[in-house]
Amino acid sequence: MADEPIATIDRSSYEPAYAQLVRILLAQVAAGEFRPGDRLPSEAQLCERYGVSPMTVRRVVNILADRGVVIAEQGRGTFVKPLELSTATFDLDRLQQLFRNEGRSRVKLSEVRITSATERTARKLAIEVGDRIVYIRRLIFQGEEPVLLHREHVIYDPTRPLIEAEMEVTALSGLFSGGGESHLKRGDLTIDATVLTEGEAALLHSEVGVPAFRLEHIFYDFDDRPISWGWFICTGDRLRFTATIGVPD
């Protein structure tokens, strides 16, 4: 069988040379031309083979390293990284799918009230027990079927636009993307396995004790103060988390 032609840089393409070389090397790794532990051609070899500058090659290596494909070792060269399970990352795409079909999905704001912080809520929000908070409960439906329960506790502060924005979030895009929460700096998310309580089962039209996922969130302002704490609950069959490691074709 004849050898396949060596990929080259297309100088007439609008795609930058470095991006083309990244794509070429990724394809070679995906095809098994370079396997985990193999050393890539040297900087000089890549420059000569593809007619690019040393600066371009260094940029390419940095990109591949940032993507977790290779590792550069001082004085030894650049090597293809072996698969590492610790590099796997899981996104919330499956959860987001529950919000994508605007025609079938809707959010119902079922309860909003001002109340006093319990010991647990006070600990989560770094406030005093008894301080005023806003409790919000939402149900997310697909068609007529409730698929997600969302509970949230927001520090009560009438001078903050966050309170009004949170209470007005009934559109799916606003709920999932954060709505008007432009005053948020960051959030901590935790996913754990649980079972439905009697109240949760009644709201989700399910049964007590059914396996479920709980996605807890705490959001912080730009002074690193927690301002809201809450969680999503859905039955276990609603979510499945997958990840790809290595270099896909």
PDB file of C-alpha atoms in Angstrom:
ATOM      1  CA  MET A   1       0.000   0.000   0.000  1.00  0.00           C
ATOM      2  CA  ALA A   2       1.405   3.400  -0.981  1.00  0.00           C
ATOM      3  CA  ASP A   3       2.266   5.851   1.765  1.00  0.00           C
ATOM      4  CA  GLU A   4      -0.294   8.592   2.338  1.00  0.00           C
ATOM      5  CA  PRO A   5       0.859  12.074   1.286  1.00  0.00           C
ATOM      6  CA  ILE A   6       2.417  14.159   4.036  1.00  0.00           C
ATOM      7  CA  ALA A   7       0.106  16.962   5.184  1.00  0.00           C
ATOM      8  CA  THR A   8       1.337  20.428   4.328  1.00  0.00           C
ATOM      9  CA  ILE A   9       0.586  23.984   5.321  1.00  0.00           C
ATOM     10  CA  ASP A  10      -1.776  25.673   2.843  1.00  0.00           C
ATOM     11  CA  ARG A  11      -0.373  29.167   2.376  1.00  0.00           C
ATOM     12  CA  SER A  12      -3.492  30.313   0.491  1.00  0.00           C
ATOM     13  CA  SER A  13      -5.811  29.377   3.360  1.00  0.00           C
ATOM     14  CA  TYR A  14      -7.364  31.933   5.676  1.00  0.00           C
ATOM     15  CA  GLU A  15      -6.572  29.526   8.526  1.00  0.00           C
ATOM     16  CA  PRO A  16      -3.328  30.636  10.228  1.00  0.00           C
ATOM     17  CA  ALA A  17      -0.298  28.391   9.808  1.00  0.00           C
ATOM     18  CA  TYR A  18      -0.115  27.629  13.542  1.00  0.00           C
ATOM     19  CA  ALA A  19      -3.769  26.487  13.587  1.00  0.00           C
ATOM     20  CA  GLN A  20      -3.156  24.248  10.567  1.00  0.00           C
ATOM     21  CA  LEU A  21      -0.131  22.691  12.241  1.00  0.00           C
ATOM     22  CA  VAL A  22      -2.089  22.093  15.451  1.00  0.00           C
ATOM     23  CA  ARG A  23      -4.754  20.320  13.410  1.00  0.00           C
ATOM     24  CA  ILE A  24      -2.148  18.263  11.515  1.00  0.00           C
ATOM     25  CA  LEU A  25      -0.384  17.076  14.663  1.00  0.00           C
ATOM     26  CA  LEU A  26      -3.674  16.305  16.412  1.00  0.00           C
ATOM     27  CA  ALA A  27      -4.726  14.207  13.429  1.00  0.00           C
ATOM     28  CA  GLN A  28      -1.421  12.325  13.538  1.00  0.00           C
ATOM     29  CA  VAL A  29      -1.827  11.595  17.244  1.00  0.00           C
ATOM     30  CA  ALA A  30      -5.446  10.513  16.700  1.00  0.00           C
ATOM     31  CA  ALA A  31      -4.324   8.198  13.860  1.00  0.00           C
ATOM     32  CA  GLY A  32      -1.682   6.584  16.064  1.00  0.00           C
ATOM     33  CA  GLU A  33       1.291   7.946  14.145  1.00  0.00           C
ATOM     34  CA  PHE A  34       2.477   9.286  17.493  1.00  0.00           C
ATOM     35  CA  ARG A  35       1.453   7.178  20.474  1.00  0.00           C
ATOM     36  CA  PRO A  36       1.561   7.933  24.203  1.00  0.00           C
ATOM     37  CA  GLY A  37       5.186   8.318  25.240  1.00  0.00           C
ATOM     38  CA  ASP A  38       6.424   8.996  21.693  1.00  0.00           C
ATOM     39  CA  ARG A  39       8.525  12.087  21.116  1.00  0.00           C
ATOM     40  CA  LEU A  40       7.308  14.538  18.520  1.00  0.00           C
ATOM     41  CA  PRO A  41       9.752  15.767  15.854  1.00  0.00           C
ATOM     42  CA  SER A  42      12.102  18.429  17.165  1.00  0.00           C
ATOM     43  CA  GLU A  43      11.479  22.123  16.688  1.00  0.00           C
ATOM     44  CA  ALA A  44      14.033  22.207  13.864  1.00  0.00           C
ATOM     45  CA  GLN A  45      12.445  19.190  12.175  1.00  0.00           C
ATOM     46  CA  LEU A  46       8.953  20.678  12.336  1.00  0.00           C
ATOM     47  CA  CYS A  47      10.230  23.990  10.980  1.00  0.00           C
ATOM     48  CA  GLU A  48      11.882  22.242   8.050  1.00  0.00           C
ATOM     49  CA  ARG A  49       9.053  19.808   7.366  1.00  0.00           C
ATOM     50  CA  TYR A  50       6.259  22.385   7.367  1.00  0.00           C
ATOM     51  CA  GLY A  51       8.114  25.550   6.411  1.00  0.00           C
ATOM     52  CA  VAL A  52       7.205  27.480   9.549  1.00  0.00           C
ATOM     53  CA  SER A  53       9.182  29.574  11.985  1.00  0.00           C
ATOM     54  CA  PRO A  54      10.442  28.445  15.406  1.00  0.00           C
ATOM     55  CA  MET A  55       7.995  30.904  16.978  1.00  0.00           C
ATOM     56  CA  THR A  56       5.100  29.170  15.215  1.00  0.00           C
ATOM     57  CA  VAL A  57       6.277  25.749  16.399  1.00  0.00           C
ATOM     58  CA  ARG A  58       6.575  26.955  19.993  1.00  0.00           C
ATOM     59  CA  ARG A  59       3.068  28.358  19.805  1.00  0.00           C
ATOM     60  CA  VAL A  60       1.771  25.045  18.486  1.00  0.00           C
ATOM     61  CA  VAL A  61       3.497  23.081  21.250  1.00  0.00           C
ATOM     62  CA  ASN A  62       2.050  25.432  23.871  1.00  0.00           C
ATOM     63  CA  ILE A  63      -1.447  24.936  22.473  1.00  0.00           C
ATOM     64  CA  LEU A  64      -1.078  21.158  22.449  1.00  0.00           C
ATOM     65  CA  ALA A  65       0.271  21.254  25.998  1.00  0.00           C
ATOM     66  CA  ASP A  66      -2.645  23.429  27.142  1.00  0.00           C
ATOM     67  CA  ARG A  67      -5.023  20.869  25.651  1.00  0.00           C
ATOM     68  CA  GLY A  68      -3.310  18.091  27.557  1.00  0.00           C
ATOM     69  CA  VAL A  69      -2.089  16.309  24.418  1.00  0.00           C
ATOM     70  CA  VAL A  70       1.658  16.679  24.929  1.00  0.00           C
ATOM     71  CA  ILE A  71       4.158  17.514  27.623  1.00  0.00           C
ATOM     72  CA  ALA A  72       7.378  19.429  26.953  1.00  0.00           C
ATOM     73  CA  GLU A  73      10.403  18.323  28.967  1.00  0.00           C
ATOM     74  CA  GLN A  74      13.367  20.664  29.169  1.00  0.00           C
ATOM     75  CA  GLY A  75      16.340  19.266  27.292  1.00  0.00           C
ATOM     76  CA  ARG A  76      14.511  16.119  26.179  1.00  0.00           C
ATOM     77  CA  GLY A  77      11.772  17.205  23.792  1.00  0.00           C
ATOM     78  CA  THR A  78       8.001  17.115  23.477  1.00  0.00           C
ATOM     79  CA  PHE A  79       6.178  13.862  24.232  1.00  0.00           C
ATOM     80  CA  VAL A  80       2.619  12.643  23.676  1.00  0.00           C
ATOM     81  CA  LYS A  81       0.918  12.302  27.053  1.00  0.00           C
ATOM     82  CA  PRO A  82      -0.609   8.983  28.083  1.00  0.00           C
ATOM     83  CA  LEU A  83      -4.275   8.818  29.024  1.00  0.00           C
ATOM     84  CA  GLU A  84      -4.897  10.079  32.531  1.00  0.00           C
ATOM     85  CA  LEU A  85      -8.288   9.551  34.123  1.00  0.00           C
ATOM     86  CA  SER A  86      -7.562  12.468  36.431  1.00  0.00           C
ATOM     87  CA  THR A  87      -7.804  14.808  33.426  1.00  0.00           C
ATOM     88  CA  ALA A  88     -11.427  13.889  32.718  1.00  0.00           C
ATOM     89  CA  THR A  89     -13.864  16.771  33.092  1.00  0.00           C
ATOM     90  CA  PHE A  90     -17.644  16.562  33.092  1.00  0.00           C
ATOM     91  CA  ASP A  91     -19.910  19.360  31.940  1.00  0.00           C
ATOM     92  CA  LEU A  92     -23.596  20.001  32.611  1.00  0.00           C
ATOM     93  CA  ASP A  93     -24.675  19.655  28.996  1.00  0.00           C
ATOM     94  CA  ARG A  94     -27.226  16.969  29.842  1.00  0.00           C
ATOM     95  CA  LEU A  95     -28.747  19.254  32.454  1.00  0.00           C
ATOM     96  CA  GLN A  96     -28.795  22.137  29.991  1.00  0.00           C
ATOM     97  CA  GLN A  97     -30.685  19.977  27.499  1.00  0.00           C
ATOM     98  CA  LEU A  98     -33.637  20.096  29.863  1.00  0.00           C
ATOM     99  CA  PHE A  99     -33.777  23.843  29.199  1.00  0.00           C
ATOM    100  CA  ARG A 100     -33.125  23.983  25.459  1.00  0.00           C
ATOM    101  CA  ASN A 101     -36.561  23.226  24.086  1.00  0.00           C
ATOM    102  CA  GLU A 102     -38.249  26.530  24.806  1.00  0.00           C
ATOM    103  CA  GLY A 103     -41.429  25.304  23.134  1.00  0.00           C
ATOM    104  CA  ARG A 104     -41.896  22.433  25.595  1.00  0.00           C
ATOM    105  CA  SER A 105     -40.015  23.643  28.664  1.00  0.00           C
ATOM    106  CA  ARG A 106     -41.119  26.250  31.147  1.00  0.00           C
ATOM    107  CA  VAL A 107     -40.298  27.481  34.625  1.00  0.00           C
ATOM    108  CA  LYS A 108     -42.969  27.943  37.269  1.00  0.00           C
ATOM    109  CA  LEU A 109     -42.150  30.187  40.204  1.00  0.00           C
ATOM    110  CA  SER A 110     -44.118  28.309  42.872  1.00  0.00           C
ATOM    111  CA  GLU A 111     -43.056  30.050  46.084  1.00  0.00           C
ATOM    112  CA  VAL A 112     -41.320  33.269  47.111  1.00  0.00           C
ATOM    113  CA  ARG A 113     -41.191  34.465  50.695  1.00  0.00           C
ATOM    114  CA  ILE A 114     -39.038  36.412  53.107  1.00  0.00           C
ATOM    115  CA  THR A 115     -38.011  34.271  56.059  1.00  0.00           C
ATOM    116  CA  SER A 116     -35.330  33.895  58.715  1.00  0.00           C
ATOM    117  CA  ALA A 117     -32.087  32.007  58.151  1.00  0.00           C
ATOM    118  CA  THR A 118     -31.843  28.640  59.858  1.00  0.00           C
ATOM    119  CA  GLU A 119     -28.548  27.458  61.314  1.00  0.00           C
ATOM    120  CA  ARG A 120     -27.715  25.562  58.111  1.00  0.00           C
ATOM    121  CA  THR A 121     -28.633  28.447  55.794  1.00  0.00           C
ATOM    122  CA  ALA A 122     -26.720  30.918  57.946  1.00  0.00           C
ATOM    123  CA  ARG A 123     -23.633  28.703  57.765  1.00  0.00           C
ATOM    124  CA  LYS A 124     -23.853  28.400  53.976  1.00  0.00           C
ATOM    125  CA  LEU A 125     -24.342  32.152  53.467  1.00  0.00           C
ATOM    126  CA  ALA A 126     -21.949  33.305  56.230  1.00  0.00           C
ATOM    127  CA  ILE A 127     -24.679  35.263  58.013  1.00  0.00           C
ATOM    128  CA  GLU A 128     -26.262  35.151  61.457  1.00  0.00           C
ATOM    129  CA  VAL A 129     -29.033  32.756  62.404  1.00  0.00           C
ATOM    130  CA  GLY A 130     -32.290  34.674  62.112  1.00  0.00           C
ATOM    131  CA  ASP A 131     -31.077  37.127  59.463  1.00  0.00           C
ATOM    132  CA  ARG A 132     -33.609  37.816  56.748  1.00  0.00           C
ATOM    133  CA  ILE A 133     -33.363  35.852  53.517  1.00  0.00           C
ATOM    134  CA  VAL A 134     -35.560  35.335  50.475  1.00  0.00           C
ATOM    135  CA  TYR A 135     -36.627  31.738  49.860  1.00  0.00           C
ATOM    136  CA  ILE A 136     -37.471  30.887  46.234  1.00  0.00           C
ATOM    137  CA  ARG A 137     -38.841  27.625  44.872  1.00  0.00           C
ATOM    138  CA  ARG A 138     -39.188  26.834  41.172  1.00  0.00           C
ATOM    139  CA  LEU A 139     -40.392  23.866  39.177  1.00  0.00           C
ATOM    140  CA  ILE A 140     -39.115  23.246  35.658  1.00  0.00           C
ATOM    141  CA  PHE A 141     -41.534  21.447  33.357  1.00  0.00           C
ATOM    142  CA  GLN A 142     -41.222  19.704  30.026  1.00  0.00           C
ATOM    143  CA  GLY A 143     -44.700  19.774  28.635  1.00  0.00           C
ATOM    144  CA  GLU A 144     -46.882  18.985  31.636  1.00  0.00           C
ATOM    145  CA  GLU A 145     -44.234  16.888  33.379  1.00  0.00           C
ATOM    146  CA  PRO A 146     -42.140  18.372  36.228  1.00  0.00           C
ATOM    147  CA  VAL A 147     -38.501  17.390  35.667  1.00  0.00           C
ATOM    148  CA  LEU A 148     -36.490  19.642  38.008  1.00  0.00           C
ATOM    149  CA  LEU A 149     -37.056  21.187  41.391  1.00  0.00           C
ATOM    150  CA  HIS A 150     -35.005  24.267  42.258  1.00  0.00           C
ATOM    151  CA  ARG A 151     -34.749  25.751  45.732  1.00  0.00           C
ATOM    152  CA  GLU A 152     -32.720  28.867  46.497  1.00  0.00           C
ATOM    153  CA  HIS A 153     -31.954  31.077  49.490  1.00  0.00           C
ATOM    154  CA  VAL A 154     -30.860  34.651  48.736  1.00  0.00           C
ATOM    155  CA  ILE A 155     -29.597  37.141  51.309  1.00  0.00           C
ATOM    156  CA  TYR A 156     -32.250  39.795  51.729  1.00  0.00           C
ATOM    157  CA  ASP A 157     -30.954  43.204  50.767  1.00  0.00           C
ATOM    158  CA  PRO A 158     -33.479  45.537  49.104  1.00  0.00           C
ATOM    159  CA  THR A 159     -30.627  47.690  47.771  1.00  0.00           C
ATOM    160  CA  ARG A 160     -29.298  44.835  45.637  1.00  0.00           C
ATOM    161  CA  PRO A 161     -30.812  44.329  42.181  1.00  0.00           C
ATOM    162  CA  LEU A 162     -30.129  40.612  42.532  1.00  0.00           C
ATOM    163  CA  ILE A 163     -33.254  40.031  44.634  1.00  0.00           C
ATOM    164  CA  GLU A 164     -35.656  41.491  42.107  1.00  0.00           C
ATOM    165  CA  ALA A 165     -33.830  39.835  39.232  1.00  0.00           C
ATOM    166  CA  GLU A 166     -33.994  36.431  40.918  1.00  0.00           C
ATOM    167  CA  MET A 167     -37.715  36.714  41.611  1.00  0.00           C
ATOM    168  CA  GLU A 168     -38.406  37.718  38.005  1.00  0.00           C
ATOM    169  CA  VAL A 169     -36.409  34.892  36.407  1.00  0.00           C
ATOM    170  CA  THR A 170     -39.051  32.684  34.823  1.00  0.00           C
ATOM    171  CA  ALA A 171     -37.519  32.278  31.346  1.00  0.00           C
ATOM    172  CA  LEU A 172     -35.394  29.193  30.871  1.00  0.00           C
ATOM    173  CA  SER A 173     -32.478  31.100  29.401  1.00  0.00           C
ATOM    174  CA  GLY A 174     -32.426  33.408  32.415  1.00  0.00           C
ATOM    175  CA  LEU A 175     -32.608  30.617  34.958  1.00  0.00           C
ATOM    176  CA  PHE A 176     -29.832  28.511  33.459  1.00  0.00           C
ATOM    177  CA  SER A 177     -27.480  31.303  32.342  1.00  0.00           C
ATOM    178  CA  GLY A 178     -27.889  33.394  35.484  1.00  0.00           C
ATOM    179  CA  GLY A 179     -30.469  35.913  34.333  1.00  0.00           C
ATOM    180  CA  GLY A 180     -29.598  39.389  35.542  1.00  0.00           C
ATOM    181  CA  GLU A 181     -26.919  38.191  37.957  1.00  0.00           C
ATOM    182  CA  SER A 182     -24.222  40.487  36.622  1.00  0.00           C
ATOM    183  CA  HIS A 183     -23.103  41.142  40.197  1.00  0.00           C
ATOM    184  CA  LEU A 184     -21.888  37.574  40.657  1.00  0.00           C
ATOM    185  CA  LYS A 185     -18.170  36.837  40.588  1.00  0.00           C
ATOM    186  CA  ARG A 186     -18.095  33.051  40.889  1.00  0.00           C
ATOM    187  CA  GLY A 187     -19.978  29.976  41.982  1.00  0.00           C
ATOM    188  CA  ASP A 188     -19.208  26.678  43.682  1.00  0.00           C
ATOM    189  CA  LEU A 189     -21.071  23.633  42.352  1.00  0.00           C
ATOM    190  CA  THR A 190     -21.381  20.225  43.995  1.00  0.00           C
ATOM    191  CA  ILE A 191     -23.165  17.177  42.610  1.00  0.00           C
ATOM    192  CA  ASP A 192     -24.092  14.283  44.858  1.00  0.00           C
ATOM    193  CA  ALA A 193     -26.428  11.317  44.849  1.00  0.00           C
ATOM    194  CA  THR A 194     -29.515  11.356  47.025  1.00  0.00           C
ATOM    195  CA  VAL A 195     -33.073  10.019  47.198  1.00  0.00           C
ATOM    196  CA  LEU A 196     -36.320  11.931  46.924  1.00  0.00           C
ATOM    197  CA  THR A 197     -37.962  13.043  50.134  1.00  0.00           C
ATOM    198  CA  GLU A 198     -41.724  12.946  50.495  1.00  0.00           C
ATOM    199  CA  GLY A 199     -42.073  16.618  49.554  1.00  0.00           C
ATOM    200  CA  GLU A 200     -39.720  16.358  46.577  1.00  0.00           C
ATOM    201  CA  ALA A 201     -41.441  13.226  45.303  1.00  0.00           C
ATOM    202  CA  ALA A 202     -44.839  14.938  45.449  1.00  0.00           C
ATOM    203  CA  LEU A 203     -43.595  17.974  43.483  1.00  0.00           C
ATOM    204  CA  LEU A 204     -41.822  15.848  40.856  1.00  0.00           C
ATOM    205  CA  HIS A 205     -44.692  13.365  40.525  1.00  0.00           C
ATOM    206  CA  SER A 206     -42.428  10.535  41.598  1.00  0.00           C
ATOM    207  CA  GLU A 207     -42.064   8.200  44.570  1.00  0.00           C
ATOM    208  CA  VAL A 208     -40.366   8.603  47.928  1.00  0.00           C
ATOM    209  CA  GLY A 209     -36.879   7.081  47.956  1.00  0.00           C
ATOM    210  CA  VAL A 210     -36.318   7.192  44.202  1.00  0.00           C
ATOM    211  CA  PRO A 211     -32.585   7.764  43.407  1.00  0.00           C
ATOM    212  CA  ALA A 212     -31.880  11.383  42.464  1.00  0.00           C
ATOM    213  CA  PHE A 213     -29.147  13.880  41.699  1.00  0.00           C
ATOM    214  CA  ARG A 214     -28.657  17.014  43.754  1.00  0.00           C
ATOM    215  CA  LEU A 215     -26.736  19.919  42.217  1.00  0.00           C
ATOM    216  CA  GLU A 216     -25.888  22.405  44.951  1.00  0.00           C
ATOM    217  CA  HIS A 217     -24.689  25.910  44.138  1.00  0.00           C
ATOM    218  CA  ILE A 218     -23.330  28.834  46.142  1.00  0.00           C
ATOM    219  CA  PHE A 219     -22.814  32.137  44.312  1.00  0.00           C
ATOM    220  CA  TYR A 220     -20.451  34.902  45.438  1.00  0.00           C
ATOM    221  CA  ASP A 221     -20.233  38.629  44.770  1.00  0.00           C
ATOM    222  CA  PHE A 222     -17.060  40.511  43.851  1.00  0.00           C
ATOM    223  CA  ASP A 223     -16.207  40.921  47.526  1.00  0.00           C
ATOM    224  CA  ASP A 224     -16.177  37.101  47.754  1.00  0.00           C
ATOM    225  CA  ARG A 225     -19.253  37.122  49.974  1.00  0.00           C
ATOM    226  CA  PRO A 226     -21.832  34.349  49.447  1.00  0.00           C
ATOM    227  CA  ILE A 227     -25.145  35.867  48.410  1.00  0.00           C
ATOM    228  CA  SER A 228     -27.227  32.870  47.348  1.00  0.00           C
ATOM    229  CA  TRP A 229     -27.353  29.177  48.091  1.00  0.00           C
ATOM    230  CA  GLY A 230     -29.589  26.575  46.536  1.00  0.00           C
ATOM    231  CA  TRP A 231     -29.877  23.301  44.679  1.00  0.00           C
ATOM    232  CA  PHE A 232     -31.514  21.498  41.790  1.00  0.00           C
ATOM    233  CA  ILE A 233     -33.110  18.099  42.353  1.00  0.00           C
ATOM    234  CA  CYS A 234     -33.970  15.646  39.574  1.00  0.00           C
ATOM    235  CA  THR A 235     -34.544  11.911  39.425  1.00  0.00           C
ATOM    236  CA  GLY A 236     -31.474   9.837  38.564  1.00  0.00           C
ATOM    237  CA  ASP A 237     -32.740   8.867  35.118  1.00  0.00           C
ATOM    238  CA  ARG A 238     -32.711  12.513  34.013  1.00  0.00           C
ATOM    239  CA  LEU A 239     -28.937  12.993  34.061  1.00  0.00           C
ATOM    240  CA  ARG A 240     -25.984  11.081  32.687  1.00  0.00           C
ATOM    241  CA  PHE A 241     -22.459  12.438  32.825  1.00  0.00           C
ATOM    242  CA  THR A 242     -19.930  11.502  30.125  1.00  0.00           C
ATOM    243  CA  ALA A 243     -16.428  12.712  29.280  1.00  0.00           C
ATOM    244  CA  THR A 244     -13.817  12.032  26.603  1.00  0.00           C
ATOM    245  CA  ILE A 245     -10.118  11.804  27.416  1.00  0.00           C
ATOM    246  CA  GLY A 246      -7.280  11.617  24.933  1.00  0.00           C
ATOM    247  CA  VAL A 247      -7.515  12.892  21.372  1.00  0.00           C
ATOM    248  CA  PRO A 248     -10.790  12.201  19.547  1.00  0.00           C
ATOM    249  CA  ASP A 249     -10.828  11.601  15.784  1.00  0.00           C
TER     250      ASP A 249
END
